[in-house]
Structure formats: C-alpha cells, structure tokens
GROMACS .gro file of C-alpha atoms in nm:
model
  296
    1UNK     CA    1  10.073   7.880  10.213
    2UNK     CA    2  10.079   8.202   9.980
    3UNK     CA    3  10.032   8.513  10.164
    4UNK     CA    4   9.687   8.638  10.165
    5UNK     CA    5   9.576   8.972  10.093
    6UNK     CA    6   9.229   9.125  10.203
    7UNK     CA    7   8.959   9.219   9.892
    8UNK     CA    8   9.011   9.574  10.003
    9UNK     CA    9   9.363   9.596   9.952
   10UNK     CA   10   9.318   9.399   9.633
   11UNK     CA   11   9.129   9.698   9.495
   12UNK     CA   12   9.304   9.945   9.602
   13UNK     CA   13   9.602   9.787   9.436
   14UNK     CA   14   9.409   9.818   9.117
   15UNK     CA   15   9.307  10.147   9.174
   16UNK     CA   16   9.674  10.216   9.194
   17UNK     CA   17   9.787  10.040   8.902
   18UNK     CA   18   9.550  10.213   8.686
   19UNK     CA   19   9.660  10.530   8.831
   20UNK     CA   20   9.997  10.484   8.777
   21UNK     CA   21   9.917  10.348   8.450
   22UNK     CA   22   9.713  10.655   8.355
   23UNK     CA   23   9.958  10.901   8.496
   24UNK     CA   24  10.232  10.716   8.256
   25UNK     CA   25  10.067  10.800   7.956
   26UNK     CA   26   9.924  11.143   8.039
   27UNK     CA   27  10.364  11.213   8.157
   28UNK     CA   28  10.476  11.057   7.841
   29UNK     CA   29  10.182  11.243   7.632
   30UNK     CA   30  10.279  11.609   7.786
   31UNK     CA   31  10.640  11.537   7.753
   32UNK     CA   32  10.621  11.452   7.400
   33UNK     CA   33  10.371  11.746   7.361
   34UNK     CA   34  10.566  11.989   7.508
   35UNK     CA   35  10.946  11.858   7.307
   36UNK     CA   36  10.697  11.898   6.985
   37UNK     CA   37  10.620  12.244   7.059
   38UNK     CA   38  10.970  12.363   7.189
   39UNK     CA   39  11.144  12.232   6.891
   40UNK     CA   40  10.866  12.387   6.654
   41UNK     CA   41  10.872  12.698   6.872
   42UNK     CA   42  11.281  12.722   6.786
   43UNK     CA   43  11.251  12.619   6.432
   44UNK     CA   44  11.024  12.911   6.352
   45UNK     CA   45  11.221  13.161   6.559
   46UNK     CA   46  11.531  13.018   6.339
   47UNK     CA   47  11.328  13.096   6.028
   48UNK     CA   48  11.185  13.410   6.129
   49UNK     CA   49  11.554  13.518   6.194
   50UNK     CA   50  11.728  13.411   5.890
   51UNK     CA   51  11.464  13.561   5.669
   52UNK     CA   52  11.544  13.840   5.899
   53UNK     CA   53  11.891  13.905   5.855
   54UNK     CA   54  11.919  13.800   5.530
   55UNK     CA   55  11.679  14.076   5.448
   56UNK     CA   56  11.858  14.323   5.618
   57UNK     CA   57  12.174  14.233   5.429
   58UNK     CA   58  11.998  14.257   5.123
   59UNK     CA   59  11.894  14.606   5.221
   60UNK     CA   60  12.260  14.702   5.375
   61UNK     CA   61  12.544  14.453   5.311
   62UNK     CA   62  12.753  14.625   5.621
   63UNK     CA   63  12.443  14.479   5.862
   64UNK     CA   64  12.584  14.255   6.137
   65UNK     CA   65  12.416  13.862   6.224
   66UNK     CA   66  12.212  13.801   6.555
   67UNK     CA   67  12.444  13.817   6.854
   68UNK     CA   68  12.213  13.739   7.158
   69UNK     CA   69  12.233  13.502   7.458
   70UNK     CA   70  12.034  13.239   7.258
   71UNK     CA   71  12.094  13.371   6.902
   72UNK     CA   72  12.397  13.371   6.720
   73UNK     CA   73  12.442  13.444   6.355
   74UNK     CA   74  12.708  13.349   6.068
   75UNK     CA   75  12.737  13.475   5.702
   76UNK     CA   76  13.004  13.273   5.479
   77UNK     CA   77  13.047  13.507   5.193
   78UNK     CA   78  13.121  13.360   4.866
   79UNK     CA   79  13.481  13.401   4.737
   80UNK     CA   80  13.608  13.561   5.067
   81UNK     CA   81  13.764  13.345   5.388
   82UNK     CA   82  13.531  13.313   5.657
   83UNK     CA   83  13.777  13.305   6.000
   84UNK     CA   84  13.514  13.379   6.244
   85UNK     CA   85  13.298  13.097   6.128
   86UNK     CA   86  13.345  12.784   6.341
   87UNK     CA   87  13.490  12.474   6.135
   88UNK     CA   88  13.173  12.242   6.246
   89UNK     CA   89  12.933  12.513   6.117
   90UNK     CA   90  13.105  12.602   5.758
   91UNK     CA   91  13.065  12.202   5.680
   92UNK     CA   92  12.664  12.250   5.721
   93UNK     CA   93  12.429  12.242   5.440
   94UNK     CA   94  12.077  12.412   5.394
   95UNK     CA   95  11.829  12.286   5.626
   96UNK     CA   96  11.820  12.212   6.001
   97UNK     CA   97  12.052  12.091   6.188
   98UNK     CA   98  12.185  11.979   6.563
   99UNK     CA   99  12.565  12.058   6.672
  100UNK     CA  100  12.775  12.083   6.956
  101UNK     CA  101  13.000  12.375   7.022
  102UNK     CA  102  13.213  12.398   7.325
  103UNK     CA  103  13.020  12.150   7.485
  104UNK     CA  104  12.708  12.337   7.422
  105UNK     CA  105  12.390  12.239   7.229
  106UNK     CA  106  12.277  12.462   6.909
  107UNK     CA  107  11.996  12.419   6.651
  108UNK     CA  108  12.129  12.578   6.388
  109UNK     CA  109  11.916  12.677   6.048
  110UNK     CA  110  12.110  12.724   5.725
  111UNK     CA  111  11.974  12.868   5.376
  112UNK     CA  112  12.143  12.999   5.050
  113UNK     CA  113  12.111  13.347   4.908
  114UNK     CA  114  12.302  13.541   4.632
  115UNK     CA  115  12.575  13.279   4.680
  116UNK     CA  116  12.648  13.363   5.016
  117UNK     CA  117  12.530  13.117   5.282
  118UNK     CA  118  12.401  13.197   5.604
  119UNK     CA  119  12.395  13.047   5.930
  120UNK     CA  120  12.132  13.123   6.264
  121UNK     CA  121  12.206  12.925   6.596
  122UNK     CA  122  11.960  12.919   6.845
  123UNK     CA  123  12.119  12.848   7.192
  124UNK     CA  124  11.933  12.492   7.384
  125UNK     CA  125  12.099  12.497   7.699
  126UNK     CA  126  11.823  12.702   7.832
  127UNK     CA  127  11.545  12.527   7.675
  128UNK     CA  128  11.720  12.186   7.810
  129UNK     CA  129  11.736  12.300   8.122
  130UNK     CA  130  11.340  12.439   8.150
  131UNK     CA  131  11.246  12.062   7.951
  132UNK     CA  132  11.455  11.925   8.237
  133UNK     CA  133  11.250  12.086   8.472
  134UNK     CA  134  10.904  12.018   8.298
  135UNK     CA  135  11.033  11.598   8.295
  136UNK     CA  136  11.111  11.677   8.692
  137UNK     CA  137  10.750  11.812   8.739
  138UNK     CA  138  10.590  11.514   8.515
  139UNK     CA  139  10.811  11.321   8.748
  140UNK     CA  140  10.638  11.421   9.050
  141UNK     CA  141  10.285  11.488   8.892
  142UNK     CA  142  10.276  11.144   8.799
  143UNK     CA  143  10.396  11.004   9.137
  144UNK     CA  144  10.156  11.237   9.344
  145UNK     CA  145   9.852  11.132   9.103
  146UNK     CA  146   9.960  10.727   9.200
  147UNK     CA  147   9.939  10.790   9.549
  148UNK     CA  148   9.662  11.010   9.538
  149UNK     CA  149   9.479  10.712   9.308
  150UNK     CA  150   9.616  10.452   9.598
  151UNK     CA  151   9.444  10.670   9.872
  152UNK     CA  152   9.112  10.698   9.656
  153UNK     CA  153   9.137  10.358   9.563
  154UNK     CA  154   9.159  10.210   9.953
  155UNK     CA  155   8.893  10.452  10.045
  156UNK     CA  156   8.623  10.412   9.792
  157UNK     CA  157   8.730  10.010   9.794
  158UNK     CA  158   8.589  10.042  10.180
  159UNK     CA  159   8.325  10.187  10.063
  160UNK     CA  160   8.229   9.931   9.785
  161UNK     CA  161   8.285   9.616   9.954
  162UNK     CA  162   8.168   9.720  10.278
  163UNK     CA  163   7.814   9.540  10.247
  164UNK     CA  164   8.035   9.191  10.144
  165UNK     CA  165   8.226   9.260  10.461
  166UNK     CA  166   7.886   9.345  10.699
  167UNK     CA  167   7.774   8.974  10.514
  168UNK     CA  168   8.102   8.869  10.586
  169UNK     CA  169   8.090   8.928  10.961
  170UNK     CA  170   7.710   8.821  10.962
  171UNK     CA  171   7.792   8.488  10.825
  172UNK     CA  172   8.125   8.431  10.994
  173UNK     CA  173   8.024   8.234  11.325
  174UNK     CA  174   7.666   8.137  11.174
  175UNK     CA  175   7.546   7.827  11.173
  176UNK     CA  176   7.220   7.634  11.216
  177UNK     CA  177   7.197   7.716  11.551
  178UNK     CA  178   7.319   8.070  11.519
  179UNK     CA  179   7.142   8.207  11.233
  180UNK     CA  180   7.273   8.530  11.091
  181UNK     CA  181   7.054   8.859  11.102
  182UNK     CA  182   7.033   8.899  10.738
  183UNK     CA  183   6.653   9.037  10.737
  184UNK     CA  184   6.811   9.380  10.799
  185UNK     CA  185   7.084   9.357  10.571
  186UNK     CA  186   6.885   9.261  10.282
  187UNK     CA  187   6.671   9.566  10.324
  188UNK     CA  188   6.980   9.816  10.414
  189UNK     CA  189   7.065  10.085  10.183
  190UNK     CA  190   7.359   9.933  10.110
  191UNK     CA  191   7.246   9.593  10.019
  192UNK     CA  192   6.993   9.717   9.782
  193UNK     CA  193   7.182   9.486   9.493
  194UNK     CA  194   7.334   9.122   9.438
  195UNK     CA  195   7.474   9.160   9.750
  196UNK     CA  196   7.097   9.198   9.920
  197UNK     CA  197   7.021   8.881   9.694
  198UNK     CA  198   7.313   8.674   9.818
  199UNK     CA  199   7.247   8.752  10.184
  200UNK     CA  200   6.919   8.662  10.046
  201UNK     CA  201   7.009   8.319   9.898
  202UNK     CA  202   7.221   8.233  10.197
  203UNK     CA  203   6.990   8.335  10.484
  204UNK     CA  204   6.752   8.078  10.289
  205UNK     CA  205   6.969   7.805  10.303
  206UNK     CA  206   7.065   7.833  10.637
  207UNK     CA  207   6.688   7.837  10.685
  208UNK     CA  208   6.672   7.518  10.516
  209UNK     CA  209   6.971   7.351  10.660
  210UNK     CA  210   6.858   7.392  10.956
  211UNK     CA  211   6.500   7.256  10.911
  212UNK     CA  212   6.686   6.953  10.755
  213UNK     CA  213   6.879   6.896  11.040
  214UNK     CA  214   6.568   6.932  11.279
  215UNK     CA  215   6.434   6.677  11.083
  216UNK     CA  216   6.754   6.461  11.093
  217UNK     CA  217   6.721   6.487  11.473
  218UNK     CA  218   6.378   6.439  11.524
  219UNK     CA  219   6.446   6.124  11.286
  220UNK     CA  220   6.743   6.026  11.475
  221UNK     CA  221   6.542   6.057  11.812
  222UNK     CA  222   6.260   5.824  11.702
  223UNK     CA  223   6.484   5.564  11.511
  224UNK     CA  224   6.688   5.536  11.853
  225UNK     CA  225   6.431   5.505  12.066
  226UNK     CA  226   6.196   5.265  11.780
  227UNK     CA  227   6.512   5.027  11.704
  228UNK     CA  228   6.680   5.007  12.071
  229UNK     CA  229   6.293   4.891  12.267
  230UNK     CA  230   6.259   4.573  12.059
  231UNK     CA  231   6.622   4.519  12.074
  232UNK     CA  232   6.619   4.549  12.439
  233UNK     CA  233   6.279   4.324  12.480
  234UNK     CA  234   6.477   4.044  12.235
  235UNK     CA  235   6.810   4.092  12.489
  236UNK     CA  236   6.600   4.035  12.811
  237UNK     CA  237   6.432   3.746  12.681
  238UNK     CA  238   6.738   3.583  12.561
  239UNK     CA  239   6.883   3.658  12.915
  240UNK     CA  240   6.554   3.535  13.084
  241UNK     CA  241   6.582   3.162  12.845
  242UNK     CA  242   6.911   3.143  12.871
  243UNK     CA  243   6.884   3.122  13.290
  244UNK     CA  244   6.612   2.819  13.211
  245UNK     CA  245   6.792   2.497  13.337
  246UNK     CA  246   6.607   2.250  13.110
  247UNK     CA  247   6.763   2.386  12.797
  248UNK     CA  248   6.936   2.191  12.574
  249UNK     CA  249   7.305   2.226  12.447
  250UNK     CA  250   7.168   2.340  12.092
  251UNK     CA  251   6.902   2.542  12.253
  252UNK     CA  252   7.158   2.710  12.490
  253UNK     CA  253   7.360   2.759  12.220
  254UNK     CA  254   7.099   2.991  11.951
  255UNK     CA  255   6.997   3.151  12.241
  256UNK     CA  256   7.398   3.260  12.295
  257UNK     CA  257   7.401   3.345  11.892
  258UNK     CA  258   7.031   3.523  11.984
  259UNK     CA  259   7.213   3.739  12.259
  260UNK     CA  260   7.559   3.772  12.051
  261UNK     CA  261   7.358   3.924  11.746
  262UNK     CA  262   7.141   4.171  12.014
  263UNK     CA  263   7.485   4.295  12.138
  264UNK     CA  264   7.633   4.335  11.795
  265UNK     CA  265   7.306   4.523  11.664
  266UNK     CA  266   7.306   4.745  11.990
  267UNK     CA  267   7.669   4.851  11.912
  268UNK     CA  268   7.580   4.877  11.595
  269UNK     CA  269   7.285   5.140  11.605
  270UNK     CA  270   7.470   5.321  11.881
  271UNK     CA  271   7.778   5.350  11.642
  272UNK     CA  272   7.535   5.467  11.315
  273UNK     CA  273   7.316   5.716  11.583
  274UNK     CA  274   7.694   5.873  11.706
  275UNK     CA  275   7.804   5.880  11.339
  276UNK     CA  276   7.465   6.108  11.225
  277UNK     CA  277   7.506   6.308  11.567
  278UNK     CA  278   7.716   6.654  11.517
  279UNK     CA  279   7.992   6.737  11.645
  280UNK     CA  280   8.101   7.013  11.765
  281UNK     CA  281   8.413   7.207  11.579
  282UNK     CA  282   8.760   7.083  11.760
  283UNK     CA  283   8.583   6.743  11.888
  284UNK     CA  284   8.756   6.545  11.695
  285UNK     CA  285   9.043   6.338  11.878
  286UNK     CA  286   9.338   6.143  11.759
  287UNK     CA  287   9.361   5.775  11.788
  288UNK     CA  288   9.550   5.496  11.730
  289UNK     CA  289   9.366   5.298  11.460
  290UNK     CA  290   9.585   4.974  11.505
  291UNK     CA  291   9.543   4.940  11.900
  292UNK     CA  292   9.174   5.005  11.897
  293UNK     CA  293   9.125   4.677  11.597
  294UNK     CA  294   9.328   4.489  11.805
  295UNK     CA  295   9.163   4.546  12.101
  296UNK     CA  296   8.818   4.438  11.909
   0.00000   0.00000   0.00000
C-alpha cells in the first residue's frame, strides 16, 4: 500500500514548491538583470574611454592609452609596426568584442579614426568574480526563501485545515450510538464556512441513521416477538397431537411435516433477526464453510 501522507504535509509541500518555484524565477530574473547591467555598465565605460583617448590624441599625438588595473589601451598607427600590440588584439575589427589574454577575460571596444585604429580593454576578472558572488547570494537567497516558504507553508497549513482535523477527531470513533459534538463546532469561529456546513450535513445524518436504526430495532423487536408466539403455539400443538395414540400413520406423519416446517421457520427467523442485528467491529469470526454444510 502507497505510503500515505497527512493533508498538512500535503500543503506544506505545495507551499514549498511554489516557493521554490517563485524563488527560481525571481534568482534567474536578478541574475539576468544584474549580467544586463554589468555588461551595459562596461560597454559604456569602453565608449566613454575610447572617445576619451582618442580625443586626447587628437589634441596631443604624444598622449599615452589607459593603463589601469581594469583598463588597458592600444593604438595601431597606420603605416608604422605596432610591437606592443598583442597578436589576438591587432586581428580585431570595430565593434565589441570578447578575448582571452593570458588566461584572462577582456571586453575589448575597437573604433577607427584618422586611419589609426584604437583599442580599450576593460579587465572582467573582477566583475566575474563580484557576478560569482551575486549567483552565490541568489544561491542562498533562493534556498533560504524555500525553506522559509516550507516553514510558512506547514504552519499556516495547521492553521487552515485545523477545523477538518477538530471534524476529523469529532467524527473518528462516532457512530449511532456515539454521536459526535458537532453543535459547537458548527458555531466555532473556525467553522464559520463549508466546513461548519459539512459538520452540519454529517451531524444530520448521523441523526438520521440513527433514528433509522431505532426504528430497525424497534421493528426487529416486534417482528421477533409477533412471528416466534404463533410459531411456538403451532410447535406445541403439533407436539401435544403428535403424543395422541389414536393417530393415524398419515395423520402422524403431517403432523411430523407440521413440526419439521415449525423448526425450519424458527431457524429461519432466528437466522434473518441475527442477520439485521449489528455487530460489533472485530465480531466477525472465521469459519470453515465446507464443515459447517456438511454438518447440515
């Protein structure tokens, strides 16, 4: 038999998965977000910086490129050779682009003027390594909001479904004898809702299973009582003709049938009468079907 889980822990599962689910997209929303405005954020510092430099060359050809932590700069001067610019970088048209030198990522912005051409590379190892540490905090943001979510979820599940498990414990042991106390529960604060109607709906059936069975008893009572006198008066006078002496062989003989069919009929009603009496849970009792016909 599959494994059963409670209703509480069913909705606090849910509560979890939509949590998780939630916290996904919100990760996966700020992490896209936040790679969209880095590489913007280093596209317009390239852009700002070439326009830069190439303005102050304009101005003062002897002016030197960006050389920062995270900036570097390149000029490849038409007609001249270029020695100090790397082989990777000289093969680079105008535009943006991605490289790697010694094992290091660049983003690396490239534009024409006055036939010279002039590269700016912007440094990503940094900005890798603070993305890395934004995916890490996602990471953990997203994980803390599922088991936060879980814990909400199993505590406000309590909450919800604890009139369905008051009606649940009501019910449990009820029976037409043992009645649940629903009157209160349909009026609780709680219960104020379908749950108040279906302790509502079920405290009425009981009601009425109950009278039903009264009046299977009371029915049960009389027909035993109305069907077993004549049946007894019809058995003592068979008894009482066949003792008379003067009977004949084919009298003797319908009053045996008279007698046989009394006995049968008793048996009979006091089967039907056990068969419309309950029983009790765990009365039932094992038997062997076989022996018993034989033995009739």
């Amino acid at each position: 038999m599959a494994h059963r889980h409670s209703l509480r822990v069913r909705v606090a599962v849910a509560f979890a998965g939509l949590g998780a689910l939630l916290s996904l997209l919100l990760a996966v929303g700020l992490w896209i977000a936040a790679h969209d405005v880095s590489q913007r954020l280093m596209d317009q510092t390239l852009k700002a910086e070439l326009e830069d430099y190439m303005a102050r060359r304009g101005r003062n050809p002897a002016s030197l490129p960006p050389a920062t932590t995270s900036l570097r700069g390149y000029v490849a001067v038409a007609g001249t050779a270029n020695s100090e610019l790397p082989t990777a970088i000289g093969r680079l048209l105008p535009g943006q682009h991605e490289i790697e030198l010694d094992a290091t990522p660049y983003r690396v912005a490239v534009a024409d003027q006055g036939g010279d051409r002039y590269y700016i590379l912007f440094n990503e190892e940094r900005q890798r390594r603070r993305e890395q540490g934004f995916f890490n905090y996602l990471v953990a943001g997203a994980a803390l909001m599922t088991l936060l979510s879980t814990t909400i979820g199993y505590w406000l599940a309590g909450r919800v479904i604890a009139p369905v498990t008051l009606l649940a414990h009501q019910v449990r042991d009820a029976g037409p004898e043992n009645p649940p106390q629903l009157e209160g529960l349909e009026q609780s604060a709680q219960c104020r809702d379908e749950i108040g109607d279906l302790a509502h709906a079920f405290d009425s059936y009981l009601r009425r299973l109950g009278a039903f069975i009264e009046r299977e008893r009371a029915f049960a009572a009389d027909a035993s009582h109305e069907l077993r006198t004549p049946l007894a008066v019809i058995q003592g006078a068979a008894e009482v003709l066949a003792d008379d002496a003067d009977l004949s062989p084919a009298q003797a003989s319908r009053i045996a049938r008279i007698e046989r069919a009394g006995q049968e009929m008793s048996e009979l009603i006091a089967a039907l009468l056990l068969l419309a009496r309950e029983q009790s849970p765990g009365a039932d009792e094992a038997c062997d079907a076989e022996a018993a016909t034989r033995a009739c």
